[in-house]
XYZ file of C-alpha atoms in Angstrom:
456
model
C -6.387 33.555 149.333
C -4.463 36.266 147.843
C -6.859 36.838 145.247
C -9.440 37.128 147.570
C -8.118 39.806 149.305
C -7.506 41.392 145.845
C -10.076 41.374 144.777
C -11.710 42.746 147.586
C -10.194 46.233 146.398
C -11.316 45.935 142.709
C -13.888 48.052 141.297
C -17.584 47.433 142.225
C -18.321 47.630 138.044
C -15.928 44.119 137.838
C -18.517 41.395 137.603
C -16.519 38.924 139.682
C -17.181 39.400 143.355
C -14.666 38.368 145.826
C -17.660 36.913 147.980
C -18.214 35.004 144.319
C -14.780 33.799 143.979
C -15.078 32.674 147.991
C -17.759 30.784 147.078
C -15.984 28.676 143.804
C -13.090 27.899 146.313
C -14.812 27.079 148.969
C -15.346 23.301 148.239
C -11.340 23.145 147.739
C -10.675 25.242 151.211
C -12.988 22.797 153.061
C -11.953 19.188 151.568
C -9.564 17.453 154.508
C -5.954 17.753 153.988
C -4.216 14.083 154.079
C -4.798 13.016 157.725
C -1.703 11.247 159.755
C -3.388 10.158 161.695
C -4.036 6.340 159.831
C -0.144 5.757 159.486
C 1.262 3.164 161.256
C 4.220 2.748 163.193
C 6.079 0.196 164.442
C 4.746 -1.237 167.739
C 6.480 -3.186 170.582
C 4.059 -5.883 171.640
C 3.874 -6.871 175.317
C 5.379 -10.410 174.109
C 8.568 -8.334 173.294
C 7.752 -8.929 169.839
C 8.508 -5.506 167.357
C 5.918 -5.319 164.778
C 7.157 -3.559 161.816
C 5.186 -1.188 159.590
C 4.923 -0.739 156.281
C 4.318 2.499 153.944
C 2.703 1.921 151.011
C 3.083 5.317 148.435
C 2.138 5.938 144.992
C 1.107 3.140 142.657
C 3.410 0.471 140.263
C 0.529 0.816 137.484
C -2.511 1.601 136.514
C -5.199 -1.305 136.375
C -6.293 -0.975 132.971
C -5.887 1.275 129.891
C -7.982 0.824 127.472
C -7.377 1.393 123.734
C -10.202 0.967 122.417
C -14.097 -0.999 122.735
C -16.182 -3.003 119.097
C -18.755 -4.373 118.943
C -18.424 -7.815 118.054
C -22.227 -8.383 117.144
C -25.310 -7.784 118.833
C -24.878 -9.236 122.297
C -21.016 -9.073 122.604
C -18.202 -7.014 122.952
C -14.269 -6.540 123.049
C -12.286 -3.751 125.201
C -9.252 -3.818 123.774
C -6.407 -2.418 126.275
C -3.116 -2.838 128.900
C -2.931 -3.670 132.587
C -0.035 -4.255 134.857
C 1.686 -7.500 134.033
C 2.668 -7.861 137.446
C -0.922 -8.057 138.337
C -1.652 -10.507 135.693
C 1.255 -12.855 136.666
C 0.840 -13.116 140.471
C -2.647 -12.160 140.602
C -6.176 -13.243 139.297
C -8.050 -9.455 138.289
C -11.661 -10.068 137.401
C -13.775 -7.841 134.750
C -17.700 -7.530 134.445
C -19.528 -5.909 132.008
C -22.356 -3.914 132.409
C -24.785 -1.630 130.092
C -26.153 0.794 130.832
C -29.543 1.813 128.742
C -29.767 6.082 127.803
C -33.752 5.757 128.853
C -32.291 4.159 132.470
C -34.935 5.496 135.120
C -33.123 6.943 137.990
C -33.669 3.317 140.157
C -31.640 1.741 137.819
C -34.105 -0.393 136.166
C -33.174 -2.248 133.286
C -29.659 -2.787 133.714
C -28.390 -5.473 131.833
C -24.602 -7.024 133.082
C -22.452 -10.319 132.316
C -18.944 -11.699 133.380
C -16.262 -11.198 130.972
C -13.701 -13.511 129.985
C -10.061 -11.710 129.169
C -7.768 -12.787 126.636
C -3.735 -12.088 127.139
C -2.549 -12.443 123.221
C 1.558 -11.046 123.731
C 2.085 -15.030 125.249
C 3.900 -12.753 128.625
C 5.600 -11.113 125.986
C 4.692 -7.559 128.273
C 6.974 -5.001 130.090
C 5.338 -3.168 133.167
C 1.934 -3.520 130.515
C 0.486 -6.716 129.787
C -2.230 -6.704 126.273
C -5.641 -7.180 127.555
C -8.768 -8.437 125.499
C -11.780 -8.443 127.372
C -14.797 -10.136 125.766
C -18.181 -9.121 126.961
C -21.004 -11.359 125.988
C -24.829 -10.672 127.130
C -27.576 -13.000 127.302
C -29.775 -11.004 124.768
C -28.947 -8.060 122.519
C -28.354 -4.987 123.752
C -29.380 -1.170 122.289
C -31.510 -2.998 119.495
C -33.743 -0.144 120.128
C -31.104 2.420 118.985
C -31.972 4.430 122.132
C -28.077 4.704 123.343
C -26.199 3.775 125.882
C -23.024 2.836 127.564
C -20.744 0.167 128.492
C -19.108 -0.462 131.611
C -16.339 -2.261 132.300
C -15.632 -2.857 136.201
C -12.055 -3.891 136.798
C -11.091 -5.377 139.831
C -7.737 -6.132 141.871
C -8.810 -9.158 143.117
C -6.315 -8.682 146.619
C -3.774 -8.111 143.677
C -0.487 -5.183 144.370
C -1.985 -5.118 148.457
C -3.763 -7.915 149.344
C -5.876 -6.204 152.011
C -7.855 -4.510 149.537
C -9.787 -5.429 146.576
C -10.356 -2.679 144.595
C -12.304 -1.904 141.999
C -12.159 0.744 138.792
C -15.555 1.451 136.754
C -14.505 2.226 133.255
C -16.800 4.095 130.934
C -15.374 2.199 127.865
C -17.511 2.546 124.995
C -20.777 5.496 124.369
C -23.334 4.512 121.858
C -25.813 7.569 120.854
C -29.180 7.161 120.083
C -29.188 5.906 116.615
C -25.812 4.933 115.727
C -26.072 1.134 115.974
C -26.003 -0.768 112.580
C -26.927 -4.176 112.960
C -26.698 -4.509 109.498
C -22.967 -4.084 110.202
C -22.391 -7.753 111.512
C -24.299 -9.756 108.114
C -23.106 -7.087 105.171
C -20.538 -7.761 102.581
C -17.552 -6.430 103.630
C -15.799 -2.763 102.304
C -12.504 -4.041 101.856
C -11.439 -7.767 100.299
C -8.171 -7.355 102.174
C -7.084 -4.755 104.626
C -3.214 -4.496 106.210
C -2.637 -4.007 110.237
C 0.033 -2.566 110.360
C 2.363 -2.692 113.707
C 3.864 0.296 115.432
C 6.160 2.458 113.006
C 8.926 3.991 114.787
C 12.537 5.384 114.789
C 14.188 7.398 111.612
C 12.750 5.752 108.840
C 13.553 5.691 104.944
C 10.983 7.459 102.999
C 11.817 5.598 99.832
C 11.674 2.157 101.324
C 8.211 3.057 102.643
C 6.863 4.651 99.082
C 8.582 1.227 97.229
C 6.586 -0.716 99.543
C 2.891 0.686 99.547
C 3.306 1.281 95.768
C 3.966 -2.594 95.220
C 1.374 -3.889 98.014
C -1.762 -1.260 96.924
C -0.746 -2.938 93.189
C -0.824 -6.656 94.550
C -3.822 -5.790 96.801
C -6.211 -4.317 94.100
C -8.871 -1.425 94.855
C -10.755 -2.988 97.689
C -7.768 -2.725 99.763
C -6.905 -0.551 102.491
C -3.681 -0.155 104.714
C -3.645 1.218 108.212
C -0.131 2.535 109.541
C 0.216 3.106 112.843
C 2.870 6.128 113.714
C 4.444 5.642 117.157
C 7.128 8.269 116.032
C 8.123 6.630 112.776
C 5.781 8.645 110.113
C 8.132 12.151 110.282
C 8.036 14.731 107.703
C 9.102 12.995 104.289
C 7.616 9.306 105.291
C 4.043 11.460 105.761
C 4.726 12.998 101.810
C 5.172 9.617 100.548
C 1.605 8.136 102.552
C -0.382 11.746 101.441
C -1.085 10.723 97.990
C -2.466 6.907 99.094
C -3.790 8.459 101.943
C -5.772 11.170 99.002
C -7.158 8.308 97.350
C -8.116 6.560 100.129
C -6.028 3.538 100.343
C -4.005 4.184 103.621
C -5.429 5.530 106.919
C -2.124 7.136 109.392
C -3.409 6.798 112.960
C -1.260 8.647 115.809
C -0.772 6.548 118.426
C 2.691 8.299 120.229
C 0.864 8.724 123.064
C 1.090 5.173 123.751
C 5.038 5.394 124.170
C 3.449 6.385 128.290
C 3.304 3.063 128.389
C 6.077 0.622 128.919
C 4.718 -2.330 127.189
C 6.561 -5.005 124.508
C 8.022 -3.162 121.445
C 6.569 -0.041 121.186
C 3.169 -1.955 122.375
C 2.630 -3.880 119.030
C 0.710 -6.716 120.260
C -2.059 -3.976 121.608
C -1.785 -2.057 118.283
C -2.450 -5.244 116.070
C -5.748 -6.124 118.017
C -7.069 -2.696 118.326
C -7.123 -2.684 114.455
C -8.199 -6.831 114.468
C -11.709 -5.474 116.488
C -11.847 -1.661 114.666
C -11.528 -3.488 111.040
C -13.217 -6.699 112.050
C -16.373 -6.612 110.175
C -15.177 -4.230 107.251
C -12.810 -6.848 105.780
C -12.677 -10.156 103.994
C -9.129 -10.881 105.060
C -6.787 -8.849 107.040
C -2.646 -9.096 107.131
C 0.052 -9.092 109.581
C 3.478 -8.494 108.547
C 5.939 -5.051 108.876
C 6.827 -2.754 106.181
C 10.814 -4.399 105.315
C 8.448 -7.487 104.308
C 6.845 -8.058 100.849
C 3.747 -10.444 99.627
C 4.174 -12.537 96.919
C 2.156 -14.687 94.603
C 3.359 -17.109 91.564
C 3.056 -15.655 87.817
C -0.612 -16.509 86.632
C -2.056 -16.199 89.961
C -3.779 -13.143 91.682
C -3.981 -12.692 95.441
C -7.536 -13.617 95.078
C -7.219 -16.468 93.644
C -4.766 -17.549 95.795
C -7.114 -17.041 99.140
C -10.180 -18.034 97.555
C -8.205 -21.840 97.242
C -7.650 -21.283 101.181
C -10.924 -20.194 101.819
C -11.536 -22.705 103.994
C -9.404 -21.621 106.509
C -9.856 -18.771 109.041
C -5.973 -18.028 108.999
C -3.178 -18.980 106.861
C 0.911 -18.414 107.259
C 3.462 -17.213 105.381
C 7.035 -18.275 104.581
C 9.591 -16.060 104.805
C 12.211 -15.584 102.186
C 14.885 -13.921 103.799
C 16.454 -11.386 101.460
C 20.444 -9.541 102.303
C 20.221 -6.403 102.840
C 23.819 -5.483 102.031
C 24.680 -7.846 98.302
C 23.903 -6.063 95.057
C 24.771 -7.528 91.873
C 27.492 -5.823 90.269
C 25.557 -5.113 87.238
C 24.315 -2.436 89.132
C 26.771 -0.344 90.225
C 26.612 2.333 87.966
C 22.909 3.064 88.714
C 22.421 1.698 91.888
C 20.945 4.909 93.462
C 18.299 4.923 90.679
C 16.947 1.501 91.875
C 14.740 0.616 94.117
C 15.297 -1.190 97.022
C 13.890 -4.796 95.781
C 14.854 -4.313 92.543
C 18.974 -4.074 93.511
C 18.841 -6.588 96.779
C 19.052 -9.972 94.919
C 20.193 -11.927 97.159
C 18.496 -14.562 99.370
C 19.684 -16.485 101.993
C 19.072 -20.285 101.792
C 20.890 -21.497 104.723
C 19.223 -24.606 106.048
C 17.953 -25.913 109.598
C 16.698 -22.000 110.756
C 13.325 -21.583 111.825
C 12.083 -18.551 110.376
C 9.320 -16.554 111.350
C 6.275 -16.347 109.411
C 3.681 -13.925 109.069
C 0.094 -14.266 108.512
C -3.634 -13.112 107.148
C -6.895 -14.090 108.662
C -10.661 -14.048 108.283
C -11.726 -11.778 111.223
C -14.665 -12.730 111.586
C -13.441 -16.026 113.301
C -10.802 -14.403 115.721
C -11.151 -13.480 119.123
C -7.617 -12.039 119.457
C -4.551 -11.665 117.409
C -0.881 -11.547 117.385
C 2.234 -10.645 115.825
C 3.587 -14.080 114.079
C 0.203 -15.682 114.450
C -3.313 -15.641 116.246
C -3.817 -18.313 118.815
C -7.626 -17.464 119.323
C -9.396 -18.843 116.755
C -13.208 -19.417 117.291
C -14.404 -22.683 117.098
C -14.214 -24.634 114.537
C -12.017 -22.020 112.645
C -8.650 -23.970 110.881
C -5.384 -22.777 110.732
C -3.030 -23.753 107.898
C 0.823 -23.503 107.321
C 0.957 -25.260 104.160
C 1.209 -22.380 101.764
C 4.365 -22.881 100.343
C 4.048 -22.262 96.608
C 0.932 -20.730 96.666
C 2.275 -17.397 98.979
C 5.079 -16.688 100.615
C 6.966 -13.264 101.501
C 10.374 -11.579 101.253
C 11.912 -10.350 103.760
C 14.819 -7.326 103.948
C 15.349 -6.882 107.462
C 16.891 -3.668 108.899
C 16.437 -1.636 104.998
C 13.410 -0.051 106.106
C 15.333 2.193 108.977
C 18.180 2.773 106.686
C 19.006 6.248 105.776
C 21.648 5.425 103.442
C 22.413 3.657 100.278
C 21.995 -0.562 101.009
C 24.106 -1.906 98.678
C 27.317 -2.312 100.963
C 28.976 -5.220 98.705
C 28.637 -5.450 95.030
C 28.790 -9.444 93.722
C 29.327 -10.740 90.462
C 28.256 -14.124 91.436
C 24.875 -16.571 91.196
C 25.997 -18.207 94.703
C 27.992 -16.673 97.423
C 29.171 -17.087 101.439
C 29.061 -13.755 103.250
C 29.629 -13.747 106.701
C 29.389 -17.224 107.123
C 26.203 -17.330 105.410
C 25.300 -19.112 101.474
C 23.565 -16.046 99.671
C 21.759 -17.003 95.522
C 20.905 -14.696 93.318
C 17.164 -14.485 93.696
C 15.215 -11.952 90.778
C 11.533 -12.703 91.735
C 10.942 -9.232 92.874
C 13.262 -7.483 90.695
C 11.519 -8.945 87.905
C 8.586 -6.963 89.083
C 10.267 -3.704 89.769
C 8.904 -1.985 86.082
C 5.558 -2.668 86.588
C 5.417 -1.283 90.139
C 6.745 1.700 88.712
C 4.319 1.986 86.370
C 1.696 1.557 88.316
C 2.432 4.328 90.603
C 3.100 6.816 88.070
C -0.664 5.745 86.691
C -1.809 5.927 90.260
C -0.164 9.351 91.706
C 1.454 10.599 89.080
C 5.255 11.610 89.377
C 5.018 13.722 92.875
C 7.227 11.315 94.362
C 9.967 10.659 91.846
C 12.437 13.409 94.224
C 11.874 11.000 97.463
C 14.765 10.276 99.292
C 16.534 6.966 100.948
């Protein structure tokens, strides 16, 4: 209003009329303020009863946030997000699907729609947020006319939070323009042979643990690889130097996804992470991997990773062994030129205690999985075979905690092929030192030397 009455004394060349600016504001002046008229208050029946009332404000959490919506083939799709656990625990929500034609005449002819079925892959592993995978399958194909359109996803309550109301959210979650629908997508050879989902990076981490660790796994993975890293505040300054020259020849794709951190979900929201890149990648690889950057795959001398997979081809997803690695014991033989060595090439130590179950990480063949997790997908699709039995044929190492270390890792210098350390048997265990040399080559062949300065 004060403009307004500015404005009224502003000169008659301005092109902005106050009577103009009335006009843009009038829509705001005349909407209702917030009536209290509708709040209750506690009432004194005749029976001498007091009935209380209650004041609902605000909201606990949204309904749904979605990540991200794939096709998974002509007539189906997945929406790929996080909704209130709360709502998801004590509740039953319900989802429908509906597309929505570009060429739609204004009746609404033409409109195709189908019930969804969700998926909830974190096993109530959630915070506040829950992982959502909604599956959307039509009766027919949809767009194959490559005229455009978009799919709806209508969320509903279901008396869920306040049971007097069932509400419902229309989400706009995936656009298709005219002519930007492969089909050819869903039957073609895959880009990649192998591609690497990689969960949320966060925290201060080492730059040279990260450049040790693509350099060895682009080597093992060969050139129709490709590694996606997810930065939820991990990737700072010097990690981002080491991923530029992968990222350059097109190995590594960096996706930003702090923004997630709005949402209080499990572990920096990993289990959404993993199946947003599961659906994105689903259809561009042969195999894709699960397992964190402190963790490296391994295959036998006279094998190849291809070799190894094609003998498991049978199976839509195969586990991993751990080998759990210390990530304090160097060998002694080392101490002069420890801070020359890499980080798998100077931890030699394994621990072999017995009667631990250890976790094990995994690969799959996308194109048989619904839905994915962390250790393991438990949504196969039918007919798809899991297998654990991999021992000897792949297995991993694993150096927990050396990937957010800062500092030098060798803590304790042995002299010993066996050892107890903190109440723990430790052997001396080469396997990937043996390979240290030839991942250094083969970075140096790669990228040159732009990254011999890196720092721990």
């Amino acid at each position: 209003c004060t403009l307004v009455t500015l404005l009224q004394f502003v000169p008659s060349r301005f092109t902005i009329s106050a009577s103009d600016l009335r006009f843009c504001i009038s829509p705001i002046a005349a909407s209702p303020s917030p009536s209290l008229s509708d709040t209750q208050s506690d009432d004194l029946l005749s029976s001498g009863i007091l009935r209380r009332a209650f004041h609902p404000y605000g909201a606990a959490a949204y309904n749904f946030i979605t990540m991200g919506t794939y096709r998974g083939g002509p007539n189906t799709f997945a929406i790929v997000g996080l909704a209130s656990k709360p709502l998801h625990l004590y509740s039953r929500p319900a989802y429908q699907c509906q597309w929505l034609p570009s060429n739609t005449k204004q009746n609404n002819t033409n409109i195709t729609s189908s019930l969804a079925y969700k998926i909830l892959p974190d096993w109530g592993y959630g915070r506040v947020y829950t992982v959502v995978v909604v599956n959307c399958t039509f009766s027919h194909p949809v767009n194959l006319d490559n005229s455009g359109g978009t799919l709806l996803l209508h969320a509903s309550t279901s008396g869920g939070g306040d049971s007097k109301f069932n509400l419902t959210d229309t989400i706009p979650a995936l656009t298709e323009p005219p002519g930007t629908f492969n089909l050819s997508l869903f039957t073609s050879k895959p880009k990649y042979d192998y591609l690497y989902c990689g969960s949320s990076l966060y925290g201060t981490l080492s730059p040279q643990r990260v450049r040790e660790w693509i350099a060895y796994h682009v080597r093992l993975f060969g050139e129709r690889s490709h590694f996606v890293i997810h930065d939820a505040g991990g990737v700072h300054e010097e990690v981002l130097e080491v991923l530029k020259p992968w990222m350059e020849l097109g190995y590594v794709s960096l996706q930003d996804i702090r923004e997630q951190e709005r949402f209080d979900g499990y572990y920096h929201n990993q289990f959404l992470v993993v199946n947003d890149c599961l659906h994105r990648y689903k259809f561009m690889a042969k195999w894709i991997f699960f397992f964190d950057v402190d963790e490296y795959i391994f295959v036998p001398p006279k094998t190849t990773l291809g070799s190894v997979l094609d003998s498991l081809s049978d199976y839509s997803q195969i586990t991993i062994a751990q080998m759990p690695m210390s990530n304090k014991l160097c060998h002694s033989v080392d101490a002069a030129k420890r801070h020359r060595k890499w980080g798998f090439e100077k931890l030699v130590y394994r621990d072999v205690k017995r009667g631990i179950r250890r976790d094990r990480k995994y690969a799959i063949q996308p194109r048989n999985v619904y839905a994915t997790g962390v250790h393991m997908s438990q949504n196969l699709g039918a007919g798809a075979k899991t297998t654990h039995k991999t021992e000897g044929r792949i297995k991993y190492f694993h150096y927990h905690g050396t990937i957010a270390q800062r500092r030098e890792p060798c803590r304790n210098l042995v002299n010993s092929t066996d050892i107890n350390f903190e109440n723990n048997p430790f052997v001396l265990d080469t396997t990937l030192r043996d390979l240290a040399g030839s991942v250094k080559k083969f970075e140096l062949k790669m990228i040159g030397s732009r990254l011999y300065n890196t720092r721990q």
